[in-house]
Amino acid sequence: MTPVHFSFTSAFILGLMGLAFHRTHLLSALLCLEGMMLSLFIALALWALQFESTGFSAAPMLLLAFSACEASAGLALLVATARTHGTDRLQNLNLLQC
């Protein structure tokens, strides 16, 4: 395993572990998701550069576009949750009370 491969794998695993174990606030969960998406974007971009394939060069940009859409939807959910519940703590959110 190359050091570059190890660094992107560990960045993705750290984001996944942060999402799984530190779910106190919605903002921290969204930041962990963004970290995972950015590590995937950089890994896909370097993979496309390494193999010098022109057909695969659009995949990182597509992933970045989906990541931007995911971030905007997450921010909208964060604002709506903060307005309705007064906090972004995930323990206070109950889907049965909505």
Short mmCIF file of N, CA and C in Angstrom, two decimals:
data_model
loop_
_atom_site.label_atom_id
_atom_site.label_comp_id
_atom_site.label_asym_id
_atom_site.label_seq_id
_atom_site.Cartn_x
_atom_site.Cartn_y
_atom_site.Cartn_z
N MET A 1 0.84 -1.17 0.00
CA MET A 1 0.00 0.00 0.00
C MET A 1 0.89 1.24 0.00
N THR A 2 0.67 2.11 -0.95
CA THR A 2 1.48 3.32 -1.05
C THR A 2 1.06 4.31 0.04
N PRO A 3 1.93 5.25 0.37
CA PRO A 3 1.56 6.25 1.39
C PRO A 3 0.38 7.13 0.98
N VAL A 4 0.24 7.39 -0.31
CA VAL A 4 -0.89 8.20 -0.78
C VAL A 4 -2.18 7.42 -0.58
N HIS A 5 -2.18 6.15 -0.95
CA HIS A 5 -3.35 5.31 -0.78
C HIS A 5 -3.71 5.17 0.70
N PHE A 6 -2.70 5.03 1.53
CA PHE A 6 -2.93 4.91 2.97
C PHE A 6 -3.53 6.19 3.55
N SER A 7 -3.07 7.35 3.09
CA SER A 7 -3.57 8.60 3.63
C SER A 7 -5.03 8.84 3.26
N PHE A 8 -5.42 8.53 2.02
CA PHE A 8 -6.82 8.72 1.64
C PHE A 8 -7.72 7.68 2.28
N THR A 9 -7.23 6.48 2.44
CA THR A 9 -8.02 5.46 3.12
C THR A 9 -8.21 5.81 4.58
N SER A 10 -7.15 6.29 5.22
CA SER A 10 -7.28 6.65 6.63
C SER A 10 -8.16 7.89 6.80
N ALA A 11 -8.13 8.83 5.87
CA ALA A 11 -9.02 10.00 5.95
C ALA A 11 -10.47 9.59 5.82
N PHE A 12 -10.75 8.65 4.93
CA PHE A 12 -12.12 8.17 4.77
C PHE A 12 -12.56 7.40 6.01
N ILE A 13 -11.70 6.56 6.55
CA ILE A 13 -12.04 5.77 7.75
C ILE A 13 -12.24 6.69 8.95
N LEU A 14 -11.42 7.74 9.08
CA LEU A 14 -11.60 8.68 10.19
C LEU A 14 -12.93 9.42 10.08
N GLY A 15 -13.32 9.80 8.89
CA GLY A 15 -14.62 10.43 8.69
C GLY A 15 -15.76 9.48 9.01
N LEU A 16 -15.61 8.23 8.62
CA LEU A 16 -16.63 7.23 8.91
C LEU A 16 -16.74 6.94 10.40
N MET A 17 -15.59 6.87 11.08
CA MET A 17 -15.62 6.65 12.52
C MET A 17 -16.19 7.85 13.27
N GLY A 18 -15.88 9.05 12.80
CA GLY A 18 -16.46 10.24 13.41
C GLY A 18 -17.96 10.29 13.22
N LEU A 19 -18.43 9.84 12.07
CA LEU A 19 -19.87 9.80 11.82
C LEU A 19 -20.55 8.75 12.67
N ALA A 20 -19.87 7.63 12.89
CA ALA A 20 -20.48 6.54 13.63
C ALA A 20 -20.46 6.75 15.14
N PHE A 21 -19.39 7.33 15.66
CA PHE A 21 -19.22 7.37 17.11
C PHE A 21 -19.47 8.73 17.75
N HIS A 22 -19.33 9.81 17.03
CA HIS A 22 -19.50 11.15 17.61
C HIS A 22 -20.69 11.85 16.98
N ARG A 23 -21.86 11.32 17.23
CA ARG A 23 -23.07 11.87 16.64
C ARG A 23 -23.82 12.75 17.64
N THR A 24 -23.18 13.74 18.19
CA THR A 24 -23.88 14.58 19.16
C THR A 24 -24.61 15.73 18.46
N HIS A 25 -24.00 16.34 17.47
CA HIS A 25 -24.62 17.47 16.77
C HIS A 25 -24.76 17.14 15.29
N LEU A 26 -25.78 17.72 14.70
CA LEU A 26 -26.00 17.51 13.26
C LEU A 26 -24.87 18.12 12.44
N LEU A 27 -24.33 19.24 12.91
CA LEU A 27 -23.25 19.88 12.18
C LEU A 27 -22.00 19.01 12.14
N SER A 28 -21.67 18.33 13.23
CA SER A 28 -20.50 17.45 13.23
C SER A 28 -20.71 16.25 12.31
N ALA A 29 -21.94 15.74 12.24
CA ALA A 29 -22.23 14.64 11.31
C ALA A 29 -22.09 15.10 9.87
N LEU A 30 -22.55 16.31 9.57
CA LEU A 30 -22.41 16.83 8.21
C LEU A 30 -20.96 17.08 7.84
N LEU A 31 -20.16 17.55 8.80
CA LEU A 31 -18.74 17.76 8.53
C LEU A 31 -18.01 16.45 8.29
N CYS A 32 -18.38 15.39 9.00
CA CYS A 32 -17.79 14.08 8.76
C CYS A 32 -18.14 13.56 7.36
N LEU A 33 -19.39 13.78 6.95
CA LEU A 33 -19.78 13.39 5.59
C LEU A 33 -19.01 14.16 4.54
N GLU A 34 -18.79 15.46 4.78
CA GLU A 34 -18.02 16.26 3.83
C GLU A 34 -16.57 15.80 3.76
N GLY A 35 -15.99 15.45 4.89
CA GLY A 35 -14.62 14.92 4.89
C GLY A 35 -14.52 13.63 4.11
N MET A 36 -15.51 12.77 4.25
CA MET A 36 -15.52 11.52 3.49
C MET A 36 -15.64 11.79 1.99
N MET A 37 -16.50 12.72 1.62
CA MET A 37 -16.67 13.02 0.20
C MET A 37 -15.43 13.67 -0.40
N LEU A 38 -14.76 14.53 0.36
CA LEU A 38 -13.55 15.16 -0.16
C LEU A 38 -12.41 14.17 -0.31
N SER A 39 -12.31 13.21 0.61
CA SER A 39 -11.26 12.19 0.45
C SER A 39 -11.56 11.30 -0.76
N LEU A 40 -12.83 11.01 -1.00
CA LEU A 40 -13.18 10.25 -2.20
C LEU A 40 -12.90 11.04 -3.48
N PHE A 41 -13.17 12.35 -3.44
CA PHE A 41 -12.91 13.18 -4.61
C PHE A 41 -11.42 13.22 -4.94
N ILE A 42 -10.59 13.44 -3.95
CA ILE A 42 -9.15 13.50 -4.20
C ILE A 42 -8.62 12.15 -4.66
N ALA A 43 -9.13 11.06 -4.07
CA ALA A 43 -8.69 9.73 -4.48
C ALA A 43 -9.09 9.43 -5.92
N LEU A 44 -10.31 9.80 -6.31
CA LEU A 44 -10.74 9.57 -7.69
C LEU A 44 -9.96 10.44 -8.67
N ALA A 45 -9.66 11.67 -8.29
CA ALA A 45 -8.91 12.55 -9.18
C ALA A 45 -7.49 12.03 -9.38
N LEU A 46 -6.86 11.59 -8.31
CA LEU A 46 -5.50 11.04 -8.45
C LEU A 46 -5.50 9.72 -9.20
N TRP A 47 -6.56 8.93 -9.03
CA TRP A 47 -6.65 7.66 -9.75
C TRP A 47 -6.78 7.91 -11.26
N ALA A 48 -7.59 8.91 -11.61
CA ALA A 48 -7.75 9.25 -13.04
C ALA A 48 -6.44 9.79 -13.62
N LEU A 49 -5.70 10.56 -12.83
CA LEU A 49 -4.41 11.06 -13.31
C LEU A 49 -3.37 9.95 -13.42
N GLN A 50 -3.43 9.00 -12.51
CA GLN A 50 -2.44 7.92 -12.51
C GLN A 50 -2.62 7.01 -13.72
N PHE A 51 -3.85 6.70 -14.06
CA PHE A 51 -4.10 5.80 -15.19
C PHE A 51 -4.20 6.53 -16.52
N GLU A 52 -4.19 7.85 -16.50
CA GLU A 52 -4.23 8.68 -17.70
C GLU A 52 -5.39 8.32 -18.63
N SER A 53 -6.54 8.11 -18.04
CA SER A 53 -7.72 7.76 -18.83
C SER A 53 -8.58 9.01 -19.03
N THR A 54 -8.89 9.32 -20.27
CA THR A 54 -9.70 10.51 -20.55
C THR A 54 -11.18 10.25 -20.31
N GLY A 55 -11.61 9.01 -20.42
CA GLY A 55 -13.02 8.70 -20.21
C GLY A 55 -13.43 8.76 -18.75
N PHE A 56 -12.48 8.59 -17.86
CA PHE A 56 -12.78 8.57 -16.43
C PHE A 56 -12.55 9.91 -15.77
N SER A 57 -12.09 10.91 -16.52
CA SER A 57 -11.72 12.19 -15.93
C SER A 57 -12.93 13.01 -15.49
N ALA A 58 -14.13 12.69 -15.95
CA ALA A 58 -15.32 13.44 -15.55
C ALA A 58 -15.91 12.94 -14.23
N ALA A 59 -15.53 11.77 -13.77
CA ALA A 59 -16.09 11.20 -12.55
C ALA A 59 -15.78 12.03 -11.30
N PRO A 60 -14.57 12.55 -11.11
CA PRO A 60 -14.35 13.39 -9.92
C PRO A 60 -15.18 14.67 -9.92
N MET A 61 -15.39 15.26 -11.08
CA MET A 61 -16.21 16.48 -11.14
C MET A 61 -17.67 16.17 -10.85
N LEU A 62 -18.14 15.02 -11.29
CA LEU A 62 -19.51 14.60 -10.99
C LEU A 62 -19.68 14.35 -9.49
N LEU A 63 -18.68 13.73 -8.88
CA LEU A 63 -18.71 13.50 -7.45
C LEU A 63 -18.67 14.81 -6.69
N LEU A 64 -17.91 15.78 -7.15
CA LEU A 64 -17.84 17.08 -6.51
C LEU A 64 -19.18 17.82 -6.63
N ALA A 65 -19.85 17.68 -7.75
CA ALA A 65 -21.16 18.30 -7.92
C ALA A 65 -22.18 17.68 -6.98
N PHE A 66 -22.17 16.36 -6.84
CA PHE A 66 -23.07 15.70 -5.90
C PHE A 66 -22.74 16.06 -4.46
N SER A 67 -21.46 16.26 -4.18
CA SER A 67 -21.05 16.67 -2.84
C SER A 67 -21.56 18.07 -2.52
N ALA A 68 -21.54 18.96 -3.48
CA ALA A 68 -22.06 20.31 -3.26
C ALA A 68 -23.57 20.28 -3.04
N CYS A 69 -24.27 19.43 -3.77
CA CYS A 69 -25.72 19.29 -3.57
C CYS A 69 -26.02 18.71 -2.19
N GLU A 70 -25.21 17.75 -1.77
CA GLU A 70 -25.39 17.14 -0.45
C GLU A 70 -25.12 18.15 0.65
N ALA A 71 -24.13 19.00 0.47
CA ALA A 71 -23.81 20.01 1.47
C ALA A 71 -24.92 21.05 1.57
N SER A 72 -25.47 21.46 0.44
CA SER A 72 -26.56 22.44 0.49
C SER A 72 -27.82 21.87 1.11
N ALA A 73 -28.12 20.61 0.81
CA ALA A 73 -29.29 19.98 1.43
C ALA A 73 -29.07 19.79 2.93
N GLY A 74 -27.86 19.43 3.32
CA GLY A 74 -27.56 19.28 4.74
C GLY A 74 -27.64 20.60 5.47
N LEU A 75 -27.17 21.68 4.86
CA LEU A 75 -27.26 22.99 5.48
C LEU A 75 -28.70 23.45 5.61
N ALA A 76 -29.52 23.16 4.61
CA ALA A 76 -30.95 23.50 4.69
C ALA A 76 -31.62 22.71 5.82
N LEU A 77 -31.27 21.43 5.96
CA LEU A 77 -31.83 20.64 7.06
C LEU A 77 -31.35 21.16 8.42
N LEU A 78 -30.11 21.60 8.48
CA LEU A 78 -29.58 22.14 9.72
C LEU A 78 -30.31 23.42 10.12
N VAL A 79 -30.56 24.31 9.17
CA VAL A 79 -31.28 25.55 9.46
C VAL A 79 -32.72 25.25 9.86
N ALA A 80 -33.37 24.34 9.16
CA ALA A 80 -34.75 23.99 9.49
C ALA A 80 -34.84 23.34 10.86
N THR A 81 -33.89 22.50 11.20
CA THR A 81 -33.89 21.84 12.50
C THR A 81 -33.63 22.85 13.61
N ALA A 82 -32.71 23.77 13.39
CA ALA A 82 -32.42 24.78 14.40
C ALA A 82 -33.60 25.71 14.61
N ARG A 83 -34.36 25.97 13.56
CA ARG A 83 -35.54 26.84 13.72
C ARG A 83 -36.68 26.14 14.44
N THR A 84 -36.90 24.88 14.13
CA THR A 84 -38.05 24.19 14.72
C THR A 84 -37.76 23.65 16.12
N HIS A 85 -36.57 23.12 16.35
CA HIS A 85 -36.25 22.49 17.62
C HIS A 85 -35.40 23.38 18.53
N GLY A 86 -34.79 24.41 18.00
CA GLY A 86 -33.97 25.31 18.80
C GLY A 86 -32.55 24.83 19.02
N THR A 87 -32.20 23.66 18.55
CA THR A 87 -30.86 23.11 18.71
C THR A 87 -30.56 22.15 17.57
N ASP A 88 -29.30 21.78 17.44
CA ASP A 88 -28.94 20.81 16.40
C ASP A 88 -28.46 19.49 17.02
N ARG A 89 -28.73 19.31 18.29
CA ARG A 89 -28.35 18.05 18.94
C ARG A 89 -29.20 16.91 18.39
N LEU A 90 -28.56 15.84 18.00
CA LEU A 90 -29.28 14.72 17.39
C LEU A 90 -30.09 13.93 18.41
N GLN A 91 -29.75 14.01 19.69
CA GLN A 91 -30.50 13.29 20.71
C GLN A 91 -31.87 13.92 20.94
N ASN A 92 -32.01 15.22 20.66
CA ASN A 92 -33.29 15.91 20.87
C ASN A 92 -34.23 15.72 19.69
N LEU A 93 -33.73 15.21 18.59
CA LEU A 93 -34.58 15.04 17.40
C LEU A 93 -35.32 13.71 17.49
N ASN A 94 -36.62 13.77 17.36
CA ASN A 94 -37.44 12.58 17.36
C ASN A 94 -38.31 12.63 16.12
N LEU A 95 -38.18 11.65 15.26
CA LEU A 95 -38.94 11.64 14.03
C LEU A 95 -40.42 11.40 14.24
N LEU A 96 -40.79 10.85 15.38
CA LEU A 96 -42.21 10.59 15.65
C LEU A 96 -42.96 11.84 16.06
N GLN A 97 -42.27 12.90 16.46
CA GLN A 97 -42.91 14.12 16.88
C GLN A 97 -43.03 15.14 15.77
N CYS A 98 -42.48 14.91 14.62
CA CYS A 98 -42.50 15.91 13.55
C CYS A 98 -43.87 16.11 13.00
#
